[in-house]
GROMACS .gro file of C-alpha atoms in nm:
model
  385
    1MET     CA    1   0.005   0.000  -0.001
    2THR     CA    2   0.111   0.357  -0.062
    3GLU     CA    3   0.243   0.584   0.218
    4GLU     CA    4   0.052   0.876   0.078
    5PRO     CA    5  -0.305   0.949   0.208
    6THR     CA    6  -0.567   0.888  -0.049
    7GLU     CA    7  -0.798   1.156  -0.170
    8SER     CA    8  -1.061   1.258   0.096
    9THR     CA    9  -1.411   1.128   0.032
   10GLY     CA   10  -1.585   1.237   0.345
   11GLY     CA   11  -1.591   1.484   0.630
   12ASP     CA   12  -1.304   1.558   0.861
   13GLU     CA   13  -1.398   1.295   1.121
   14LEU     CA   14  -1.139   1.053   1.251
   15ARG     CA   15  -1.242   0.685   1.215
   16LEU     CA   16  -1.077   0.359   1.320
   17GLU     CA   17  -1.212   0.056   1.145
   18GLY     CA   18  -1.154  -0.294   1.288
   19VAL     CA   19  -0.811  -0.184   1.426
   20THR     CA   20  -0.605  -0.454   1.610
   21LYS     CA   21  -0.259  -0.413   1.739
   22ARG     CA   22  -0.059  -0.719   1.856
   23PHE     CA   23   0.282  -0.721   2.016
   24GLY     CA   24   0.382  -1.089   1.984
   25ASP     CA   25   0.109  -1.282   2.161
   26PHE     CA   26  -0.020  -0.977   2.346
   27VAL     CA   27  -0.321  -0.797   2.199
   28ALA     CA   28  -0.296  -0.433   2.301
   29VAL     CA   29  -0.596  -0.322   2.093
   30ASP     CA   30  -0.860  -0.570   1.985
   31ASP     CA   31  -1.073  -0.508   1.676
   32LEU     CA   32  -1.146  -0.146   1.767
   33THR     CA   33  -1.394   0.050   1.554
   34LEU     CA   34  -1.435   0.408   1.668
   35THR     CA   35  -1.550   0.744   1.526
   36VAL     CA   36  -1.429   1.077   1.652
   37PRO     CA   37  -1.652   1.361   1.516
   38ALA     CA   38  -1.471   1.661   1.360
   39GLY     CA   39  -1.426   1.943   1.603
   40SER     CA   40  -1.496   1.746   1.906
   41PHE     CA   41  -1.304   1.702   2.236
   42PHE     CA   42  -1.275   1.318   2.259
   43ALA     CA   43  -1.117   1.127   2.551
   44LEU     CA   44  -0.978   0.778   2.565
   45LEU     CA   45  -1.013   0.683   2.936
   46GLY     CA   46  -0.882   0.372   3.105
   47PRO     CA   47  -0.623   0.219   3.335
   48SER     CA   48  -0.259   0.161   3.243
   49GLY     CA   49  -0.224  -0.116   2.979
   50CYS     CA   50  -0.583  -0.080   2.842
   51GLY     CA   51  -0.471   0.014   2.493
   52LYS     CA   52  -0.547   0.381   2.501
   53THR     CA   53  -0.194   0.504   2.428
   54THR     CA   54  -0.132   0.235   2.164
   55THR     CA   55  -0.452   0.361   1.989
   56LEU     CA   56  -0.321   0.717   1.997
   57ARG     CA   57   0.017   0.612   1.856
   58MET     CA   58  -0.155   0.431   1.571
   59VAL     CA   59  -0.348   0.757   1.484
   60ALA     CA   60  -0.018   0.947   1.496
   61GLY     CA   61   0.167   0.693   1.278
   62LEU     CA   62   0.411   0.592   1.549
   63GLU     CA   63   0.274   0.239   1.552
   64GLN     CA   64   0.124   0.039   1.257
   65PRO     CA   65  -0.200  -0.155   1.312
   66THR     CA   66  -0.169  -0.528   1.276
   67THR     CA   67  -0.500  -0.527   1.103
   68GLY     CA   68  -0.769  -0.253   1.026
   69ARG     CA   69  -0.766   0.097   0.889
   70VAL     CA   70  -0.719   0.452   1.017
   71LEU     CA   71  -0.912   0.721   0.823
   72LEU     CA   72  -0.912   1.091   0.855
   73GLY     CA   73  -1.156   1.300   0.655
   74GLY     CA   74  -1.227   0.996   0.448
   75ALA     CA   75  -0.864   0.948   0.358
   76ASP     CA   76  -0.688   0.622   0.445
   77ILE     CA   77  -0.380   0.720   0.649
   78THR     CA   78  -0.310   0.373   0.787
   79THR     CA   79   0.031   0.348   0.634
   80ALA     CA   80   0.121   0.716   0.595
   81LYS     CA   81   0.429   0.841   0.758
   82PRO     CA   82   0.382   1.053   1.072
   83TYR     CA   83   0.502   1.371   0.900
   84ARG     CA   84   0.260   1.323   0.617
   85ARG     CA   85  -0.039   1.316   0.852
   86PRO     CA   86  -0.237   1.635   0.939
   87VAL     CA   87  -0.195   1.528   1.305
   88ASN     CA   88   0.016   1.673   1.589
   89THR     CA   89   0.087   1.535   1.937
   90VAL     CA   90   0.137   1.694   2.272
   91PHE     CA   91   0.323   1.470   2.524
   92GLN     CA   92   0.337   1.476   2.897
   93SER     CA   93   0.710   1.571   2.877
   94TYR     CA   94   0.628   1.881   2.656
   95ALA     CA   95   0.953   1.818   2.461
   96LEU     CA   96   1.030   2.188   2.422
   97PHE     CA   97   1.366   2.310   2.295
   98PRO     CA   98   1.540   2.441   2.604
   99HIS     CA   99   1.776   2.677   2.410
  100LEU     CA  100   1.492   2.847   2.222
  101THR     CA  101   1.257   3.119   2.353
  102THR     CA  102   0.882   3.069   2.377
  103TYR     CA  103   0.848   3.256   2.053
  104GLU     CA  104   1.106   3.044   1.871
  105ASN     CA  105   0.963   2.720   2.006
  106VAL     CA  106   0.609   2.806   1.873
  107ALA     CA  107   0.757   2.937   1.540
  108PHE     CA  108   0.979   2.638   1.480
  109GLY     CA  109   0.730   2.439   1.259
  110LEU     CA  110   0.648   2.742   1.051
  111ARG     CA  111   1.013   2.815   0.987
  112ARG     CA  112   1.065   2.463   0.865
  113GLN     CA  113   0.787   2.514   0.618
  114GLY     CA  114   0.972   2.823   0.475
  115ARG     CA  115   0.701   3.064   0.570
  116ASP     CA  116   0.791   3.435   0.540
  117ARG     CA  117   0.890   3.640   0.849
  118GLY     CA  118   0.569   3.854   0.854
  119SER     CA  119   0.322   3.560   0.840
  120ILE     CA  120   0.519   3.369   1.102
  121GLU     CA  121   0.519   3.666   1.342
  122HIS     CA  122   0.144   3.721   1.300
  123ALA     CA  123   0.075   3.350   1.348
  124VAL     CA  124   0.289   3.312   1.655
  125ARG     CA  125   0.152   3.637   1.826
  126GLU     CA  126  -0.196   3.513   1.759
  127MET     CA  127  -0.129   3.172   1.903
  128LEU     CA  128   0.050   3.305   2.214
  129ASP     CA  129  -0.246   3.529   2.275
  130LEU     CA  130  -0.480   3.229   2.247
  131VAL     CA  131  -0.284   3.042   2.520
  132GLU     CA  132  -0.248   3.359   2.723
  133LEU     CA  133   0.130   3.381   2.701
  134GLY     CA  134   0.168   3.701   2.497
  135GLY     CA  135   0.390   3.857   2.755
  136PHE     CA  136   0.622   3.551   2.774
  137ALA     CA  137   0.747   3.543   2.416
  138GLN     CA  138   1.115   3.600   2.512
  139ARG     CA  139   1.138   3.357   2.805
  140LYS     CA  140   1.303   3.017   2.770
  141PRO     CA  141   1.136   2.704   2.904
  142ALA     CA  142   1.345   2.706   3.219
  143GLN     CA  143   1.199   3.039   3.307
  144LEU     CA  144   0.835   2.915   3.280
  145SER     CA  145   0.615   2.722   3.518
  146GLY     CA  146   0.491   2.372   3.433
  147GLY     CA  147   0.151   2.509   3.328
  148GLN     CA  148   0.315   2.771   3.107
  149GLN     CA  149   0.538   2.511   2.944
  150GLN     CA  150   0.237   2.305   2.873
  151ARG     CA  151   0.069   2.592   2.699
  152VAL     CA  152   0.381   2.652   2.485
  153ALA     CA  153   0.375   2.289   2.379
  154LEU     CA  154   0.010   2.325   2.295
  155ALA     CA  155   0.068   2.642   2.089
  156ARG     CA  156   0.354   2.483   1.907
  157ALA     CA  157   0.135   2.181   1.809
  158LEU     CA  158  -0.154   2.399   1.708
  159ILE     CA  159   0.014   2.665   1.500
  160ASN     CA  160   0.031   2.431   1.194
  161ARG     CA  161  -0.347   2.393   1.210
  162PRO     CA  162  -0.364   2.010   1.231
  163GLN     CA  163  -0.693   1.842   1.162
  164VAL     CA  164  -0.639   1.644   1.485
  165LEU     CA  165  -0.446   1.713   1.796
  166LEU     CA  166  -0.344   1.423   2.007
  167LEU     CA  167  -0.278   1.471   2.376
  168ASP     CA  168  -0.097   1.190   2.557
  169GLU     CA  169  -0.154   1.249   2.931
  170PRO     CA  170  -0.058   1.612   2.886
  171LEU     CA  171  -0.135   1.718   3.246
  172GLY     CA  172   0.031   1.428   3.424
  173ALA     CA  173   0.338   1.628   3.531
  174LEU     CA  174   0.137   1.905   3.688
  175ASP     CA  175   0.028   1.932   4.054
  176LEU     CA  176  -0.335   1.882   4.142
  177LYS     CA  177  -0.437   2.254   4.162
  178LEU     CA  178  -0.265   2.350   3.837
  179ARG     CA  179  -0.400   2.034   3.666
  180ARG     CA  180  -0.756   2.137   3.741
  181GLN     CA  181  -0.688   2.490   3.615
  182MET     CA  182  -0.536   2.353   3.292
  183GLN     CA  183  -0.837   2.124   3.234
  184LEU     CA  184  -1.054   2.435   3.195
  185GLU     CA  185  -0.783   2.611   2.983
  186LEU     CA  186  -0.755   2.318   2.741
  187LYS     CA  187  -1.132   2.307   2.692
  188ARG     CA  188  -1.136   2.687   2.633
  189ILE     CA  189  -0.852   2.662   2.378
  190GLN     CA  190  -1.013   2.364   2.195
  191THR     CA  191  -1.336   2.557   2.168
  192GLY     CA  192  -1.147   2.853   2.040
  193VAL     CA  193  -0.960   2.679   1.758
  194GLY     CA  194  -1.226   2.421   1.673
  195VAL     CA  195  -0.962   2.150   1.608
  196THR     CA  196  -1.048   1.786   1.701
  197PHE     CA  197  -0.877   1.689   2.020
  198VAL     CA  198  -0.812   1.329   2.109
  199HIS     CA  199  -0.703   1.311   2.483
  200VAL     CA  200  -0.557   1.004   2.644
  201THR     CA  201  -0.586   0.992   3.023
  202HIS     CA  202  -0.638   0.762   3.322
  203ASP     CA  203  -0.790   1.048   3.529
  204GLN     CA  204  -1.163   1.015   3.542
  205GLU     CA  205  -1.221   1.376   3.657
  206GLU     CA  206  -0.998   1.507   3.376
  207ALA     CA  207  -1.191   1.320   3.110
  208MET     CA  208  -1.537   1.421   3.250
  209THR     CA  209  -1.441   1.788   3.285
  210MET     CA  210  -1.307   1.832   2.926
  211ALA     CA  211  -1.449   1.577   2.689
  212ASP     CA  212  -1.761   1.591   2.479
  213THR     CA  213  -1.742   1.219   2.431
  214ILE     CA  214  -1.555   0.956   2.638
  215ALA     CA  215  -1.452   0.607   2.534
  216VAL     CA  216  -1.381   0.393   2.845
  217MET     CA  217  -1.127   0.130   2.747
  218ASN     CA  218  -1.041  -0.193   2.915
  219ALA     CA  219  -0.817  -0.474   2.794
  220GLY     CA  220  -0.797  -0.332   2.443
  221LEU     CA  221  -1.167  -0.287   2.405
  222VAL     CA  222  -1.413  -0.001   2.448
  223GLU     CA  223  -1.640  -0.092   2.732
  224GLN     CA  224  -1.878   0.207   2.679
  225LEU     CA  225  -1.885   0.524   2.477
  226GLY     CA  226  -2.081   0.835   2.560
  227SER     CA  227  -2.097   1.171   2.736
  228ALA     CA  228  -1.970   1.200   3.093
  229GLU     CA  229  -2.332   1.214   3.221
  230GLU     CA  230  -2.434   0.905   3.026
  231LEU     CA  231  -2.142   0.694   3.144
  232TYR     CA  232  -2.179   0.806   3.505
  233GLU     CA  233  -2.557   0.784   3.530
  234SER     CA  234  -2.612   0.477   3.320
  235PRO     CA  235  -2.306   0.251   3.317
  236ARG     CA  236  -2.353  -0.062   3.107
  237THR     CA  237  -2.081  -0.274   3.281
  238THR     CA  238  -1.941  -0.325   3.622
  239PHE     CA  239  -1.607  -0.201   3.498
  240VAL     CA  240  -1.749   0.136   3.393
  241ALA     CA  241  -1.961   0.165   3.716
  242ASN     CA  242  -1.655   0.111   3.920
  243PHE     CA  243  -1.379   0.293   3.720
  244LEU     CA  244  -1.583   0.603   3.646
  245GLY     CA  245  -1.670   0.725   3.998
  246GLN     CA  246  -1.772   0.485   4.270
  247SER     CA  247  -2.068   0.246   4.292
  248ASN     CA  248  -2.242   0.021   4.542
  249LEU     CA  249  -2.328  -0.303   4.373
  250LEU     CA  250  -2.586  -0.518   4.566
  251ALA     CA  251  -2.665  -0.879   4.463
  252GLY     CA  252  -3.031  -0.927   4.389
  253GLU     CA  253  -3.285  -1.111   4.176
  254VAL     CA  254  -3.554  -0.967   3.940
  255THR     CA  255  -3.878  -1.092   4.076
  256GLY     CA  256  -4.127  -0.891   3.849
  257ARG     CA  257  -4.240  -0.566   3.716
  258SER     CA  258  -4.454  -0.277   3.850
  259GLY     CA  259  -4.538  -0.024   3.581
  260GLU     CA  260  -4.218   0.122   3.446
  261ASP     CA  261  -4.008  -0.036   3.721
  262LEU     CA  262  -3.836  -0.371   3.767
  263VAL     CA  263  -3.882  -0.520   4.112
  264VAL     CA  264  -3.540  -0.647   4.245
  265GLU     CA  265  -3.524  -0.837   4.562
  266VAL     CA  266  -3.211  -0.780   4.771
  267GLN     CA  267  -3.171  -0.989   5.085
  268GLY     CA  268  -3.545  -1.026   5.124
  269THR     CA  269  -3.630  -0.657   5.050
  270LYS     CA  270  -3.810  -0.564   4.730
  271LEU     CA  271  -3.666  -0.258   4.565
  272ALA     CA  272  -3.778  -0.069   4.250
  273VAL     CA  273  -3.553   0.028   3.960
  274ARG     CA  274  -3.651   0.195   3.637
  275ALA     CA  275  -3.656  -0.077   3.365
  276ALA     CA  276  -3.502   0.175   3.125
  277ARG     CA  277  -3.188   0.175   3.344
  278ALA     CA  278  -3.145  -0.205   3.340
  279GLN     CA  279  -2.889  -0.395   3.136
  280ALA     CA  280  -3.047  -0.722   3.256
  281THR     CA  281  -3.416  -0.776   3.318
  282GLU     CA  282  -3.441  -1.122   3.468
  283GLY     CA  283  -3.273  -1.361   3.705
  284GLN     CA  284  -2.966  -1.271   3.916
  285VAL     CA  285  -2.851  -0.913   3.882
  286TRP     CA  286  -2.640  -0.640   4.034
  287LEU     CA  287  -2.844  -0.345   4.167
  288GLY     CA  288  -2.617  -0.044   4.158
  289VAL     CA  289  -2.649   0.297   4.330
  290ARG     CA  290  -2.393   0.574   4.352
  291PRO     CA  291  -2.292   0.682   4.701
  292GLU     CA  292  -2.419   1.031   4.664
  293LYS     CA  293  -2.767   0.906   4.559
  294VAL     CA  294  -2.806   0.718   4.893
  295HIS     CA  295  -2.957   0.891   5.194
  296LEU     CA  296  -2.928   0.776   5.552
  297ALA     CA  297  -3.189   0.801   5.825
  298PRO     CA  298  -3.199   0.672   6.181
  299ALA     CA  299  -3.344   0.320   6.182
  300GLY     CA  300  -3.724   0.310   6.145
  301GLU     CA  301  -3.764   0.665   6.025
  302GLN     CA  302  -4.011   0.705   5.740
  303ALA     CA  303  -3.877   0.822   5.396
  304ASP     CA  304  -3.983   0.807   5.036
  305GLY     CA  305  -3.839   0.569   4.767
  306ASN     CA  306  -3.658   0.247   4.826
  307ARG     CA  307  -3.562   0.148   5.181
  308LEU     CA  308  -3.302  -0.097   5.283
  309GLY     CA  309  -3.285  -0.139   5.659
  310GLY     CA  310  -3.061  -0.277   5.929
  311GLY     CA  311  -2.735  -0.089   5.856
  312ARG     CA  312  -2.478   0.020   6.110
  313VAL     CA  313  -2.240   0.310   6.063
  314VAL     CA  314  -1.879   0.185   6.095
  315ASP     CA  315  -1.677   0.489   5.964
  316VAL     CA  316  -1.740   0.864   5.934
  317SER     CA  317  -1.502   1.082   5.725
  318PHE     CA  318  -1.544   1.459   5.696
  319VAL     CA  319  -1.404   1.576   5.367
  320GLY     CA  320  -1.524   1.940   5.352
  321VAL     CA  321  -1.812   1.954   5.110
  322SER     CA  322  -1.938   1.620   5.214
  323THR     CA  323  -1.928   1.360   5.490
  324GLN     CA  324  -1.852   1.002   5.374
  325TYR     CA  325  -2.009   0.719   5.562
  326LEU     CA  326  -1.933   0.351   5.548
  327VAL     CA  327  -2.231   0.140   5.651
  328THR     CA  328  -2.220  -0.235   5.717
  329MET     CA  329  -2.537  -0.425   5.631
  330PRO     CA  330  -2.666  -0.734   5.820
  331TRP     CA  331  -2.533  -0.969   5.551
  332GLY     CA  332  -2.178  -0.826   5.592
  333GLN     CA  333  -2.151  -0.594   5.285
  334SER     CA  334  -2.030  -0.245   5.327
  335VAL     CA  335  -2.209   0.038   5.150
  336SER     CA  336  -2.056   0.382   5.084
  337VAL     CA  337  -2.277   0.693   5.136
  338PHE     CA  338  -2.171   1.052   5.056
  339GLU     CA  339  -2.392   1.330   5.209
  340GLN     CA  340  -2.349   1.699   5.142
  341ASN     CA  341  -2.259   1.902   5.449
  342SER     CA  342  -2.566   2.128   5.414
  343GLY     CA  343  -2.620   2.163   5.786
  344ALA     CA  344  -2.973   2.019   5.751
  345ARG     CA  345  -2.905   1.778   6.034
  346ALA     CA  346  -2.639   1.672   6.272
  347PRO     CA  347  -2.381   1.418   6.137
  348LEU     CA  348  -2.448   1.047   6.217
  349THR     CA  349  -2.202   0.872   6.445
  350VAL     CA  350  -2.010   0.547   6.441
  351GLY     CA  351  -2.223   0.259   6.577
  352GLN     CA  352  -2.560   0.430   6.493
  353GLU     CA  353  -2.830   0.202   6.339
  354VAL     CA  354  -2.950   0.338   6.006
  355ASP     CA  355  -3.168   0.269   5.705
  356LEU     CA  356  -3.063   0.338   5.349
  357HIS     CA  357  -3.299   0.526   5.112
  358TRP     CA  358  -3.279   0.618   4.742
  359ALA     CA  359  -3.517   0.701   4.456
  360PRO     CA  360  -3.590   0.420   4.200
  361GLU     CA  361  -3.471   0.652   3.917
  362HIS     CA  362  -3.124   0.680   4.075
  363ALA     CA  363  -3.046   0.301   4.067
  364PHE     CA  364  -2.927   0.084   3.772
  365VAL     CA  365  -2.917  -0.283   3.700
  366LEU     CA  366  -2.619  -0.479   3.556
  367ASP     CA  367  -2.563  -0.839   3.448
  368HIS     CA  368  -2.477  -1.059   3.747
  369GLN     CA  369  -2.230  -1.262   3.538
  370GLN     CA  370  -1.994  -0.962   3.535
  371ASP     CA  371  -1.743  -0.928   3.808
  372ALA     CA  372  -1.864  -0.685   4.078
  373SER     CA  373  -1.499  -0.578   4.150
  374ALA     CA  374  -1.410  -0.509   3.782
  375GLY     CA  375  -1.245  -0.168   3.757
  376VAL     CA  376  -1.185  -0.130   4.133
  377GLU     CA  377  -0.837  -0.269   4.133
  378SER     CA  378  -0.748  -0.076   3.825
  379LEU     CA  379  -0.870   0.246   3.974
  380ASP     CA  380  -0.682   0.186   4.301
  381GLN     CA  381  -0.351   0.126   4.106
  382GLU     CA  382  -0.403   0.453   3.911
  383ARG     CA  383  -0.458   0.644   4.233
  384VAL     CA  384  -0.139   0.494   4.385
  385GLY     CA  385   0.053   0.563   4.070
   0.00000   0.00000   0.00000
């Protein structure tokens, strides 16, 4: 096959068709088909080793798929050399030239193209203003903060107006406060230039803050694709439920229907779940509910919605905006509950007997054949790392 991209036959969307990448016997990416809409902010989210960076490298041309095709704007770029692709990459390390000023780092690509001095100056000034570094043009990388260096790398990658900008864990070297600030900055910049961003990260908050669409990857496959709200509120697998946020998964059995609800029995208690939020509708299931959707009340106190009684508070953690409770149920399972510190009532205490309450529309149902701990170990490893 030729190294040159073929003539464009479609829009500017990025599409991977049946892409597989093997390293010996190890399958890093497994028959992946994915469409990234033009002009969108798209995130590949998952734990280390899930295949997200390998996918990014195949789009960049740094790895060749074992099978499958990579298309950009309808053109087949599967075998095109990296420098012949309208794609640029921003890495975690920034890879700035230490001996060049901010201005010269950003202008580097345009100078290699042989652009005239006037057009280069106009383009660089415009790009530095976009990343809010107009007053730092003569500083060298060592004179800039981590966040400023990241913006220089971004400006250098964007100045050639690529069709797609690939971001490989670009905020990983920043401290927490600066990382959160840069999340908002990246989204602002992407909206300003309208270039398609494909962002690889293991950080759930980072993906949810910035991306229009998130693909949650696990073991070379996409577990679920959708907006942050869709993935969080309606996970389709136990891996997504556990990796994106935190979930309580209770073993139950579907025993019938009541209007728009499934009836799920958990340890002898019948609970309602909207049928539209169920990935399994009969037999053994996992009933899931997010910690912040659960409300605690002293044992026996009346409340609307589902009620699961007999819990005992075993841990109370004050974390500022909320208090996090760990409640042990009679069958030995621990349930996490996050309550906002609104001052509506006094905090509960360790040893207090409580009932758990939540609305039927706030629960979801997953296939019981899936591992209830899927994603938990991966998430813990990423947090430690």
